[in-house]
Structure formats: C-alpha cells, structure tokens
Amino acid sequence: MKILIAEDDVKLGGFLKKLFNSRNIEADLIDNGKDIAYYAQNELYDVLILDWMLPGTDGTAACQSLRQSGYQGAIIMLTARTTLADKITGFTCGADDYLVKPFEFEELYARTIALSRRAGSPFKHEVFQVAGCTFDCNSHTIDFKGTIIRLTAREFQIVELLARNHGHVLERDLLLDRIWGSEKDITSNSLDAYMRLIRKKLEKIPGKIFIHNVRSVGYRWEEEDV
Amino acid sequence: MKILIAEDDVKLGGFLKKLFNSRNIEADLIDNGKDIAYYAQNELYDVLILDWMLPGTDGTAACQSLRQSGYQGAIIMLTARTTLADKITGFTCGADDYLVKPFEFEELYARTIALSRRAGSPFKHEVFQVAGCTFDCNSHTIDFKGTIIRLTAREFQIVELLARNHGHVLERDLLLDRIWGSEKDITSNSLDAYMRLIRKKLEKIPGKIFIHNVRSVGYRWEEEDV
DNA sequence: CACAAATTTCAGGTATTTTTCAGCATTTTT
DNA sequence: AAAAATGCTGAAAAATACCTGAAATTTGTG
C-alpha cells in the first residue's frame, strides 16, 4: 500500500511518513499544493492525505481540480478548521474523509486503512473471502478448503467483480464495461468464452456451482450445492 | 438512496429520519441491535448508521458480525465515546466511518453522501414490494414469504408493470404498448399466452390469486385469497 | 526472435424464451 | 338460440441468448 502526504509542516510530515512506514505503508511526502496533481497522476496511490493549507495551491483547490480531472482515488483532508461550514466545504470539494488537527496518528491510520479498503485501489494487495472461498488478488488464486485454483489476470478480474458482489446479478454490459472498458471494442462473446474457462477451472471444486446465469440479464456469483 | 438508522434514542432517531427524508433519502429506523442483520439482509441499503450502544446487540458487535457474514455495504458508527481506543475499536470492527456525538446533522449528512459515493456498488439494487411479494428487478424473481418464483425477462416485464400499478386495471392496449412498444406488431394473443405462463408459475404460491382479468378491459394485480 | 501462455474471435450447437397458431370455453350481443 | 367477441389453453414454430471447442491473435519472457 502506498500513500501521498501533502503537508507543509515539515516536522509533522516527516513524523507521519515515518509512522506510516513503520506499518509497512509506503509514503511519499511533498510540502506544497502544486505538485499534488503531478504525483497523483504518475504514481498510483491508495490514499492521498492533503493538508488544507498548502503553499502553491491549497488542499481544497487541489482536491477539487483532481476530481474535476477525473481522479477517483481516496482523499483525506487534514485541517485545523473545526467549523461545520469548513467540514462541509471539505466534503463538497470531493474529499472522502475529513480529520481535524490536532489528531492522533492511530485515528488517521485507522481512517486511512478503512478508506483504502473501501476505495479498492488497483494495487491493493489483498485477500478477501466470500462464502467458503478465499480470493488472493496477488496470486490470482481461489482457495476453497485447501483446493487451489489458479486463474489468469482476466479470469480473476471477472471472478473478483462477481464475487465482491455475490448474490447480485451483474448485467452483461456492466461486466463488459468494467472488465474491458468502454473504449475497447470487444465481442460480447468474449465474456461467454471466459465464463467457460472460469467454470471449467471451478470444476476442480466438486459438488458446487458458483457462477449462475440469469438469461438476458447477466451473471451472479453464489455458492450452491449441485 | 436508502439508509438504515439503528438508534435507541427514539427522539434522536426520529429527528435524523425526518432530516434525511427532507433531503430525499429514504430512511428505515430501528431501535435495537438484534434486528440489524435482518434488515440489512432483506433490504439493500446504501449506508447503515449504527449507534454504538443499542439494546439487544450493540452496534460494534452487529457491525462485526455483519462483516463476517460478508456484508459489504457502508457503515457509519455513531457514539459518544471519544477516546482513541474506542475509535480504533470502531474501525477495526468494520465500520467505514466514525462520528462522535454530539454532532451536527450536516456533518453526518456530508459523511453519508461521501461514503455512499465511495461505496457505490456497481449493481443497481432495484427491489420493490407489493403486498406480500418482493420483486427483484435484477434477478427477475418474486419472493413470497420465502417461496421464490423465477420469471423470464418478458414475464417479469409484464408482472412488474401490473404490480407497480396494483389495484388498478391496466388496459390490454396499454399493456401491449408498454411491453412491446408501438412499432413491433404483435398479436394481441401473445398477452394471453403470457398471462397463462405467469399464472402457472404463480401457482407455486398456493391459496392466492394475483392476476385478475376484467373482461373487455384488461388485467389487475391484487393479492386475494382463493 | 522464438516460444509459451493468455486473450480474443469464430462458427456451430444447444437450450430457453418468445411468439404464433388453432381450438375450446365463456360471456355478451343480436 | 345463434352469432360474435373475448379470454384461456396446449403445442409448435421462430427467435434469441448462451455454451462450446478450436483456431487465430496478442502478449509476455528468456
């Protein structure tokens, strides 16, 4: 996991960086507002921690312009401002969370973790569970009671999306769009082909069916006995 | 958007519900912890707002058990506890945000919005209820007290139109037009054929008749004992 | 560059859903 | 009472969506 800290108080910044590092979180530190966009676009951060007041461009302005340019990562706003109006401003400029100084590091850490979990960043080294299956996003494997299934990148992408929304039908178009993106023009049949590949691998787990089709709608992940 | 508020202070709960409603957010209100799981599993909420201290099961325990059972919706924890240890506990039991009482509604509202935006799952949870039936527009199923009826796309289209206008007779022409559109030229008998198919499936629910015909006018959805 | 693996397309098959058809039952009109 | 209109029914035909195996293409790697 990697974060960006934009804080002009060098002492506080260094202190935060050190503490995050000690918890195995990489942290880049910058001391002004104008570099935020550059960093955010070139590195994939799980969370941006922005101080409200920064030389160059302040945190709120940076946050707003990032959002306008389509940035979707998680953002926590850090500030001494306590009034309600300020908090509202913080949220409306696109922040996901707002923490008032002085704060304790543990709370910032807890909020950072909570947010990165929720925001689902592309580099999330994570393991999650759905019903009896353990999904490892690093190794692209599913573990069902000791039976390990190795999936390719694409296969895992599809399975992950389905499993994270288990119990709900995901429409064909939604899947196509989420997996391949809107610009790339892919045959709808590719999805069928992948379902075939995935189902075949899942047969390694006998007596269970995971992928269900709802005709003319889409697919749903659900562990069901055959 | 729909939320669930679990708050045993009836006055505060009612107050919050009213305020959320005034911003076009539907809110269900419960005053104890043991019903949370039931509600959360049967209705699809965008955000759960849980008080820490609740009769039955408290908020943290409810939160934890929800997460363990795979619940993925957004959760905000509400509490008077201000110590760091309490906050950490709040986050580690699976909450996405933690707000200390007393708070201002605007901040809760801002955090609710920010969180629902972030948590926003890809599926649209289109579920509605008429009389005893729960209609799931994604999976094309009707749930009557645990009895599940699977309908095809066309069948569901017809049933949905009738059920959403339950108690009113929908004219043949209106149904034909709304289901098949004006351009497609379909035999009026197709509607009869579908009524047959739908009624046959609805027989799975014994002792009830849902679809009534009004001769020379149209059809009406109404739950009636046989 | 060659090789293997992963991704995507293709062409056909199968299953389900949608629609039509032809006949029967019931109600309304003549 | 006969004829006409309306709705119900079961089965068959048509259309659609999905599944499948193999081939073609792309990507990654030494």
Coordinates of C-alpha atoms (C1' of nucleotides) in Angstrom, one line a residue:
Chain A
M1 CA 0.0 0.0 0.0
K2 CA 1.2 3.5 -0.9
I3 CA 0.0 6.9 0.1
L4 CA 0.9 10.5 -0.7
I5 CA 1.1 13.1 2.1
A6 CA 1.0 16.7 1.2
E7 CA 1.9 18.7 4.3
D8 CA 3.9 21.9 4.5
D9 CA 4.7 21.5 8.2
V10 CA 7.9 19.5 7.5
K11 CA 8.2 18.2 11.1
L12 CA 4.6 16.8 11.1
G13 CA 5.0 15.5 7.6
G14 CA 8.2 13.6 8.4
F15 CA 6.7 12.3 11.5
L16 CA 3.6 10.9 9.6
K17 CA 5.8 9.4 6.9
K18 CA 7.9 7.6 9.5
L19 CA 4.9 6.2 11.3
F20 CA 3.2 5.0 8.2
N21 CA 6.4 3.4 7.1
S22 CA 6.7 1.6 10.4
R23 CA 3.4 0.0 9.5
N24 CA 4.5 -1.1 6.1
I25 CA 2.9 1.6 4.2
E26 CA 5.0 3.5 1.7
A27 CA 4.6 7.2 1.9
D28 CA 5.7 10.0 -0.5
L29 CA 5.9 13.4 1.1
I30 CA 5.5 16.7 -0.6
D31 CA 5.4 20.2 1.0
N32 CA 3.3 22.1 -1.4
G33 CA 0.0 22.0 -3.3
K34 CA 1.1 22.5 -6.9
D35 CA 2.8 19.1 -7.2
I36 CA -0.1 17.1 -6.0
A37 CA -1.7 16.6 -9.4
Y38 CA 1.7 15.6 -10.9
Y39 CA 2.3 13.0 -8.2
A40 CA -1.2 11.7 -8.1
Q41 CA -1.2 11.1 -11.9
N42 CA 2.2 9.4 -12.1
E43 CA 2.0 7.1 -9.1
L44 CA -1.0 5.1 -8.1
Y45 CA -1.7 5.9 -4.5
D46 CA -4.2 4.2 -2.3
V47 CA -4.9 7.3 -0.4
L48 CA -4.0 11.0 -0.6
I49 CA -3.6 12.8 2.7
L50 CA -3.9 16.5 2.0
D51 CA -3.4 19.4 4.3
W52 CA -6.0 22.1 3.8
M53 CA -3.5 25.0 3.9
L54 CA -0.6 24.5 1.5
P55 CA 1.8 26.8 -0.3
G56 CA 1.2 27.0 -4.0
T57 CA -2.3 25.5 -4.3
D58 CA -4.2 24.7 -1.1
G59 CA -5.6 21.3 -0.4
T60 CA -9.2 22.0 -1.2
A61 CA -8.4 23.6 -4.5
A62 CA -6.1 20.7 -5.4
C63 CA -8.7 18.2 -4.3
Q64 CA -11.4 19.8 -6.4
S65 CA -9.3 20.1 -9.5
L66 CA -8.2 16.4 -9.1
R67 CA -11.8 15.3 -9.0
Q68 CA -12.7 17.5 -12.0
S69 CA -9.9 15.9 -14.0
G70 CA -11.4 12.5 -13.1
Y71 CA -9.2 11.4 -10.3
Q72 CA -11.0 8.7 -8.3
G73 CA -8.6 7.7 -5.6
A74 CA -9.4 8.2 -1.9
I75 CA -8.6 11.6 -0.3
I76 CA -8.4 12.5 3.3
M77 CA -8.4 16.2 4.2
L78 CA -6.4 17.3 7.2
T79 CA -7.0 20.7 8.8
A80 CA -7.2 22.8 11.9
R81 CA -10.5 24.2 10.8
T82 CA -13.3 23.0 13.0
T83 CA -16.4 24.8 11.9
L84 CA -19.2 23.0 10.3
A85 CA -19.0 25.2 7.2
D86 CA -15.4 24.2 6.7
K87 CA -16.2 20.5 7.1
I88 CA -18.9 20.8 4.5
T89 CA -16.5 22.6 2.2
G90 CA -14.0 19.8 2.7
F91 CA -16.5 17.1 1.7
T92 CA -18.1 19.1 -1.2
C93 CA -14.7 19.7 -2.8
G94 CA -14.5 15.9 -3.2
A95 CA -12.8 14.6 0.0
D96 CA -13.8 11.2 1.3
D97 CA -12.9 12.0 4.9
Y98 CA -12.0 15.0 7.0
L99 CA -9.9 14.9 10.1
V100 CA -9.4 17.9 12.4
K101 CA -6.0 18.8 13.8
P102 CA -4.7 18.0 16.3
F103 CA -5.4 14.3 15.8
E104 CA -3.8 11.2 17.0
F105 CA -1.9 9.1 14.5
E106 CA -3.8 6.0 15.3
E107 CA -7.0 7.6 14.1
L108 CA -5.5 8.8 10.9
Y109 CA -4.1 5.4 10.4
A110 CA -7.5 3.7 11.1
R111 CA -9.3 6.1 8.7
T112 CA -6.6 5.6 6.0
I113 CA -7.0 1.8 6.2
A114 CA -10.8 2.0 6.3
L115 CA -10.8 4.2 3.2
S116 CA -8.3 2.3 1.2
R117 CA -10.3 -0.9 1.9
R118 CA -13.4 0.8 0.7
A119 CA -11.9 2.7 -2.3
G120 CA -10.5 -0.5 -3.7
S121 CA -7.3 0.7 -5.3
P122 CA -5.7 -1.1 -8.2
F123 CA -2.6 -2.1 -6.2
K124 CA -4.4 -3.4 -3.2
H125 CA -2.5 -6.4 -2.0
E126 CA -5.4 -8.0 -0.6
V127 CA -7.2 -11.2 0.3
F128 CA -10.9 -11.4 0.8
Q129 CA -13.4 -14.1 1.5
V130 CA -16.8 -14.8 0.1
A131 CA -18.7 -17.8 1.5
G132 CA -16.2 -20.6 1.5
C133 CA -13.7 -19.2 -0.9
T134 CA -10.6 -17.1 -0.2
F135 CA -9.6 -14.9 -3.0
D136 CA -6.0 -13.8 -3.3
C137 CA -5.7 -10.7 -5.5
N138 CA -1.9 -11.0 -5.7
S139 CA -1.5 -14.6 -6.9
H140 CA -4.9 -14.7 -8.7
T141 CA -5.9 -17.8 -6.8
I142 CA -9.0 -19.0 -5.2
D143 CA -8.7 -21.3 -2.2
F144 CA -11.7 -23.5 -1.3
K145 CA -11.0 -25.6 1.7
G146 CA -7.5 -26.3 0.5
T147 CA -8.3 -26.7 -3.2
I148 CA -6.3 -24.1 -5.0
I149 CA -7.5 -22.7 -8.3
R150 CA -5.1 -20.6 -10.4
L151 CA -6.7 -18.0 -12.6
T152 CA -5.2 -15.8 -15.3
A153 CA -5.4 -12.0 -14.9
R154 CA -8.5 -11.6 -16.9
E155 CA -10.2 -14.6 -15.4
F156 CA -9.5 -13.2 -11.9
Q157 CA -10.8 -9.8 -12.8
I158 CA -14.1 -11.2 -13.8
V159 CA -14.3 -13.5 -10.8
E160 CA -13.3 -10.8 -8.4
L161 CA -16.0 -8.5 -9.7
L162 CA -18.7 -11.2 -9.4
A163 CA -17.5 -12.4 -6.0
R164 CA -17.3 -8.9 -4.5
N165 CA -20.9 -8.5 -5.5
H166 CA -22.0 -12.0 -4.7
G167 CA -25.8 -12.6 -4.5
H168 CA -26.4 -9.8 -7.0
V169 CA -26.8 -10.2 -10.8
L170 CA -24.3 -8.1 -12.7
E171 CA -25.5 -7.2 -16.2
R172 CA -23.6 -8.3 -19.3
D173 CA -23.0 -4.7 -20.3
L174 CA -21.8 -3.8 -16.9
L175 CA -19.3 -6.7 -16.9
L176 CA -18.1 -5.9 -20.4
D177 CA -17.7 -2.2 -19.4
R178 CA -16.0 -2.9 -16.1
I179 CA -13.6 -5.5 -17.5
W180 CA -12.7 -4.2 -20.9
G181 CA -13.7 -0.6 -20.6
S182 CA -15.9 1.3 -22.9
E183 CA -13.4 2.4 -25.5
K184 CA -12.1 -1.1 -26.4
D185 CA -14.5 -2.8 -28.7
I186 CA -14.8 -6.4 -27.7
T187 CA -17.2 -9.0 -28.9
S188 CA -19.8 -9.8 -26.3
N189 CA -19.0 -13.4 -26.9
S190 CA -15.6 -13.0 -25.2
L191 CA -17.5 -12.9 -21.9
D192 CA -19.1 -16.2 -22.7
A193 CA -15.7 -17.6 -23.6
Y194 CA -14.3 -16.5 -20.3
M195 CA -17.2 -17.9 -18.4
R196 CA -16.4 -21.2 -20.0
L197 CA -12.8 -21.0 -19.0
I198 CA -13.6 -20.0 -15.4
R199 CA -16.3 -22.6 -15.0
K200 CA -14.0 -25.3 -16.2
K201 CA -11.4 -24.4 -13.7
L202 CA -14.0 -24.2 -10.9
E203 CA -15.0 -27.8 -11.6
K204 CA -11.9 -28.6 -9.6
I205 CA -14.2 -28.0 -6.7
P206 CA -16.7 -30.8 -6.9
G207 CA -20.4 -30.6 -5.9
K208 CA -20.5 -26.8 -6.0
I209 CA -21.7 -24.3 -8.6
F210 CA -20.6 -20.7 -8.2
I211 CA -21.4 -18.9 -11.5
H212 CA -25.1 -18.6 -12.4
N213 CA -26.6 -17.1 -15.4
V214 CA -29.8 -15.0 -15.5
R215 CA -30.9 -15.2 -19.0
S216 CA -31.0 -11.8 -20.8
V217 CA -29.6 -10.1 -17.8
G218 CA -26.2 -11.3 -16.7
Y219 CA -24.3 -13.4 -14.2
R220 CA -24.3 -13.9 -10.4
W221 CA -21.8 -15.5 -8.0
E222 CA -23.3 -17.8 -5.5
E223 CA -22.1 -20.9 -3.8
E224 CA -24.7 -23.6 -4.4
D225 CA -24.7 -27.3 -4.0
V226 CA -25.3 -29.2 -7.1
Chain B
M1 CA -30.9 6.3 -1.9
K2 CA -31.9 4.4 1.2
I3 CA -30.3 4.1 4.6
L4 CA -30.9 2.3 7.8
I5 CA -30.7 4.1 11.2
A6 CA -30.2 2.0 14.3
E7 CA -30.7 4.3 17.2
D8 CA -32.3 3.6 20.5
D9 CA -32.8 7.2 21.4
V10 CA -36.2 7.5 19.8
K11 CA -36.2 11.2 19.7
L12 CA -32.8 11.5 18.0
G13 CA -33.7 8.6 15.7
G14 CA -36.9 10.3 14.5
F15 CA -35.2 13.5 14.1
L16 CA -32.5 12.0 11.9
K17 CA -35.0 10.1 9.8
K18 CA -37.0 13.3 9.3
L19 CA -33.9 15.3 8.2
F20 CA -32.7 12.6 5.8
N21 CA -36.2 12.3 4.4
S22 CA -36.2 16.1 3.8
R23 CA -33.2 15.5 1.6
N24 CA -34.9 12.8 -0.4
I25 CA -33.1 10.0 1.3
E26 CA -35.4 7.1 2.5
A27 CA -34.6 6.0 6.0
D28 CA -35.7 3.0 7.9
L29 CA -35.4 3.3 11.7
I30 CA -34.9 0.6 14.3
D31 CA -34.3 0.9 18.0
N32 CA -32.3 -2.2 18.8
G33 CA -29.3 -4.1 17.6
K34 CA -30.7 -7.6 17.1
D35 CA -32.8 -6.6 14.1
I36 CA -29.9 -5.0 12.2
A37 CA -28.8 -8.2 10.4
Y38 CA -32.4 -9.0 9.4
Y39 CA -33.0 -5.6 7.9
A40 CA -29.6 -5.3 6.3
Q41 CA -30.0 -8.6 4.5
N42 CA -33.6 -8.1 3.3
E43 CA -33.3 -4.5 2.2
L44 CA -30.4 -3.1 0.2
Y45 CA -29.3 0.0 2.0
D46 CA -26.7 2.4 0.7
V47 CA -25.5 3.2 4.2
L48 CA -26.1 1.8 7.7
I49 CA -25.9 4.3 10.5
L50 CA -25.4 2.4 13.8
D51 CA -25.4 3.7 17.3
W52 CA -22.6 2.1 19.4
M53 CA -24.9 1.3 22.3
L54 CA -28.0 -0.5 21.5
P55 CA -30.3 -2.8 23.4
G56 CA -30.1 -6.4 22.2
T57 CA -26.8 -6.4 20.4
D58 CA -24.7 -3.3 20.4
G59 CA -23.6 -1.6 17.3
T60 CA -20.0 -2.8 17.2
A61 CA -21.0 -6.4 17.7
A62 CA -23.6 -6.1 15.0
C63 CA -21.1 -4.4 12.7
Q64 CA -18.6 -7.1 13.2
S65 CA -21.0 -10.0 12.7
L66 CA -22.3 -8.3 9.5
R67 CA -18.8 -8.1 8.1
Q68 CA -18.1 -11.7 9.0
S69 CA -21.2 -12.8 7.2
G70 CA -19.9 -11.0 4.1
Y71 CA -21.9 -7.8 4.3
Q72 CA -20.2 -5.2 2.1
G73 CA -22.4 -2.1 2.5
A74 CA -21.1 1.1 4.0
I75 CA -21.4 1.6 7.8
I76 CA -21.1 4.7 9.9
M77 CA -20.7 4.2 13.6
L78 CA -22.3 6.8 15.9
T79 CA -21.2 7.2 19.5
A80 CA -20.5 9.4 22.5
R81 CA -17.2 7.6 23.1
T82 CA -14.3 9.9 22.3
T83 CA -11.2 8.0 23.4
L84 CA -8.8 6.9 20.8
A85 CA -9.1 3.3 21.8
D86 CA -12.9 3.4 21.2
K87 CA -12.3 4.9 17.7
I88 CA -9.9 2.2 16.8
T89 CA -12.3 -0.4 18.0
G90 CA -15.0 1.2 15.8
F91 CA -12.9 1.0 12.7
T92 CA -11.5 -2.5 13.4
C93 CA -15.0 -3.9 13.8
G94 CA -15.5 -3.0 10.2
A95 CA -17.0 0.5 10.2
D96 CA -16.1 2.8 7.4
D97 CA -16.6 6.0 9.4
Y98 CA -16.9 7.0 13.0
L99 CA -18.7 10.1 14.2
V100 CA -18.7 11.4 17.8
K101 CA -21.8 12.6 19.5
P102 CA -22.9 15.3 19.7
F103 CA -22.5 16.0 16.0
E104 CA -24.3 18.3 13.6
F105 CA -26.6 16.8 11.1
E106 CA -24.8 18.5 8.2
E107 CA -21.7 16.6 9.0
L108 CA -23.4 13.2 9.3
Y109 CA -25.2 14.0 6.0
A110 CA -21.9 15.0 4.3
R111 CA -20.2 11.8 5.5
T112 CA -23.2 9.7 4.5
I113 CA -23.1 11.1 1.0
A114 CA -19.3 10.8 0.7
L115 CA -19.4 7.3 1.8
S116 CA -22.3 6.2 -0.4
R117 CA -20.4 7.7 -3.3
R118 CA -17.3 5.8 -2.5
A119 CA -19.0 2.5 -1.6
G120 CA -21.3 2.7 -4.6
S121 CA -21.5 -0.8 -5.8
P122 CA -21.9 -1.5 -9.5
F123 CA -25.2 -3.2 -9.2
K124 CA -28.4 -1.2 -9.1
H125 CA -30.5 -2.7 -6.4
E126 CA -33.9 -2.4 -7.8
V127 CA -36.2 -4.1 -5.4
F128 CA -39.8 -3.2 -4.6
Q129 CA -42.6 -4.7 -2.6
V130 CA -46.3 -5.0 -3.2
A131 CA -48.4 -6.7 -0.6
G132 CA -46.6 -9.8 0.5
C133 CA -44.3 -10.0 -2.6
T134 CA -40.8 -8.8 -3.0
F135 CA -39.9 -8.1 -6.7
D136 CA -36.3 -8.3 -7.6
C137 CA -35.8 -6.5 -10.9
N138 CA -32.3 -7.8 -11.5
S139 CA -32.8 -11.4 -10.9
H140 CA -36.3 -11.4 -12.2
T141 CA -37.7 -13.2 -9.2
I142 CA -40.6 -12.8 -6.9
D143 CA -40.3 -13.7 -3.3
F144 CA -43.5 -14.5 -1.4
K145 CA -42.6 -15.5 2.2
G146 CA -39.6 -17.5 1.1
T147 CA -41.2 -19.0 -2.0
I148 CA -39.1 -17.9 -4.9
I149 CA -40.6 -17.6 -8.4
R150 CA -38.2 -17.3 -11.3
L151 CA -39.6 -15.3 -14.3
T152 CA -38.2 -14.8 -17.8
A153 CA -37.4 -11.2 -18.9
R154 CA -40.8 -10.8 -20.7
E155 CA -42.8 -12.3 -18.0
F156 CA -41.1 -10.1 -15.4
Q157 CA -41.7 -7.0 -17.5
I158 CA -45.5 -7.7 -17.5
V159 CA -45.6 -8.6 -13.9
E160 CA -43.6 -5.5 -12.9
L161 CA -46.0 -3.2 -14.8
L162 CA -49.0 -4.8 -13.2
A163 CA -47.6 -5.0 -9.7
R164 CA -46.3 -1.4 -9.7
N165 CA -49.9 -0.4 -10.5
H166 CA -51.6 -2.9 -8.2
G167 CA -55.2 -2.3 -7.6
H168 CA -55.7 -0.6 -10.9
V169 CA -56.8 -2.3 -14.1
L170 CA -54.3 -1.9 -16.9
E171 CA -56.0 -2.0 -20.3
R172 CA -54.9 -4.5 -22.9
D173 CA -53.8 -1.9 -25.3
L174 CA -51.8 -0.2 -22.7
L175 CA -50.0 -3.4 -21.7
L176 CA -49.3 -4.3 -25.3
D177 CA -48.0 -0.9 -26.0
R178 CA -45.9 -0.6 -22.9
I179 CA -44.4 -4.1 -23.2
W180 CA -43.9 -4.5 -26.9
G181 CA -43.9 -0.9 -28.0
S182 CA -45.9 0.6 -30.8
E183 CA -43.7 -0.3 -33.7
K184 CA -43.5 -4.0 -33.2
D185 CA -46.6 -5.7 -34.5
I186 CA -47.5 -8.3 -32.1
T187 CA -50.7 -10.4 -31.9
S188 CA -52.9 -9.5 -29.0
N189 CA -53.0 -13.1 -28.2
S190 CA -49.4 -13.0 -27.1
L191 CA -50.5 -11.3 -24.0
D192 CA -53.0 -14.1 -23.2
A193 CA -50.2 -16.6 -23.7
Y194 CA -48.0 -14.8 -21.3
M195 CA -50.8 -14.5 -18.7
R196 CA -51.1 -18.2 -18.9
L197 CA -47.3 -18.7 -18.4
I198 CA -47.2 -16.3 -15.5
R199 CA -50.3 -17.6 -13.7
K200 CA -48.9 -21.1 -14.0
K201 CA -45.7 -20.0 -12.3
L202 CA -47.6 -18.1 -9.6
E203 CA -49.5 -21.3 -8.7
K204 CA -46.3 -22.1 -6.7
I205 CA -47.9 -19.8 -4.1
P206 CA -50.9 -21.7 -3.0
G207 CA -54.2 -20.2 -1.9
K208 CA -53.5 -16.8 -3.5
I209 CA -54.6 -15.3 -6.8
F210 CA -52.7 -12.3 -8.0
I211 CA -53.7 -11.7 -11.6
H212 CA -57.4 -10.8 -12.3
N213 CA -59.0 -10.2 -15.6
V214 CA -61.6 -7.6 -16.2
R215 CA -63.4 -8.7 -19.3
S216 CA -63.0 -6.4 -22.3
V217 CA -60.8 -4.0 -20.3
G218 CA -57.6 -5.6 -19.1
Y219 CA -55.7 -7.0 -16.1
R220 CA -55.2 -6.1 -12.5
W221 CA -52.7 -7.3 -9.9
E222 CA -54.2 -8.0 -6.5
E223 CA -53.4 -10.4 -3.8
E224 CA -56.6 -12.3 -2.9
D225 CA -57.4 -15.4 -1.0
V226 CA -58.9 -18.2 -3.1
Chain C
dC1 C1' 13.3 -13.7 -32.2
dA2 C1' 11.2 -17.8 -30.7
dC3 C1' 8.3 -19.9 -27.6
dA4 C1' 4.6 -20.4 -24.4
dA5 C1' 0.7 -18.6 -22.3
dA6 C1' -3.1 -15.7 -22.3
dT7 C1' -6.6 -13.4 -24.8
dT8 C1' -9.9 -12.9 -28.3
dT9 C1' -12.5 -14.4 -32.3
dC10 C1' -15.1 -17.6 -35.0
dA11 C1' -18.5 -20.9 -36.3
dG12 C1' -21.6 -24.0 -34.9
dG13 C1' -24.6 -26.3 -31.5
dT14 C1' -28.0 -26.4 -27.6
dA15 C1' -31.3 -24.7 -24.5
dT16 C1' -34.6 -21.4 -23.3
dT17 C1' -37.6 -17.9 -24.3
dT18 C1' -40.8 -15.6 -27.2
dT19 C1' -44.4 -15.7 -30.5
dT20 C1' -47.8 -17.7 -33.3
dC21 C1' -51.5 -20.8 -34.2
dA22 C1' -55.6 -23.4 -33.8
dG23 C1' -59.2 -24.9 -31.0
dC24 C1' -62.1 -24.6 -26.8
dA25 C1' -64.8 -22.1 -23.1
dT26 C1' -67.3 -18.3 -21.5
dT27 C1' -69.7 -14.1 -21.8
dT28 C1' -72.2 -10.6 -24.5
dT29 C1' -74.9 -9.2 -28.3
dT30 C1' -78.2 -9.9 -31.9
Chain D
dA1 C1' -80.7 -19.7 -29.5
dA2 C1' -77.3 -18.4 -32.7
dA3 C1' -73.5 -15.4 -33.6
dA4 C1' -69.9 -12.6 -32.2
dA5 C1' -66.4 -11.2 -29.1
dT6 C1' -63.3 -12.1 -25.6
dG7 C1' -60.3 -14.8 -23.0
dC8 C1' -58.0 -19.4 -22.0
dT9 C1' -55.1 -23.2 -23.3
dG10 C1' -51.5 -26.6 -25.1
dA11 C1' -48.4 -27.3 -28.5
dA12 C1' -45.5 -25.9 -32.3
dA13 C1' -42.5 -22.6 -34.8
dA14 C1' -39.3 -18.9 -34.6
dA15 C1' -36.1 -16.1 -32.4
dT16 C1' -32.7 -15.3 -29.1
dA17 C1' -29.2 -15.9 -25.7
dC18 C1' -26.0 -18.8 -24.1
dC19 C1' -22.5 -22.5 -24.4
dT20 C1' -18.6 -24.8 -26.5
dG21 C1' -14.2 -26.4 -28.8
dA22 C1' -10.9 -24.9 -31.7
dA23 C1' -8.4 -21.6 -34.2
dA24 C1' -6.3 -17.1 -34.6
dT25 C1' -4.1 -13.3 -32.5
dT26 C1' -1.8 -10.9 -29.0
dT27 C1' 1.2 -10.6 -25.1
dG28 C1' 4.9 -11.6 -22.2
dT29 C1' 9.5 -13.8 -21.4
dG30 C1' 14.0 -15.7 -21.8

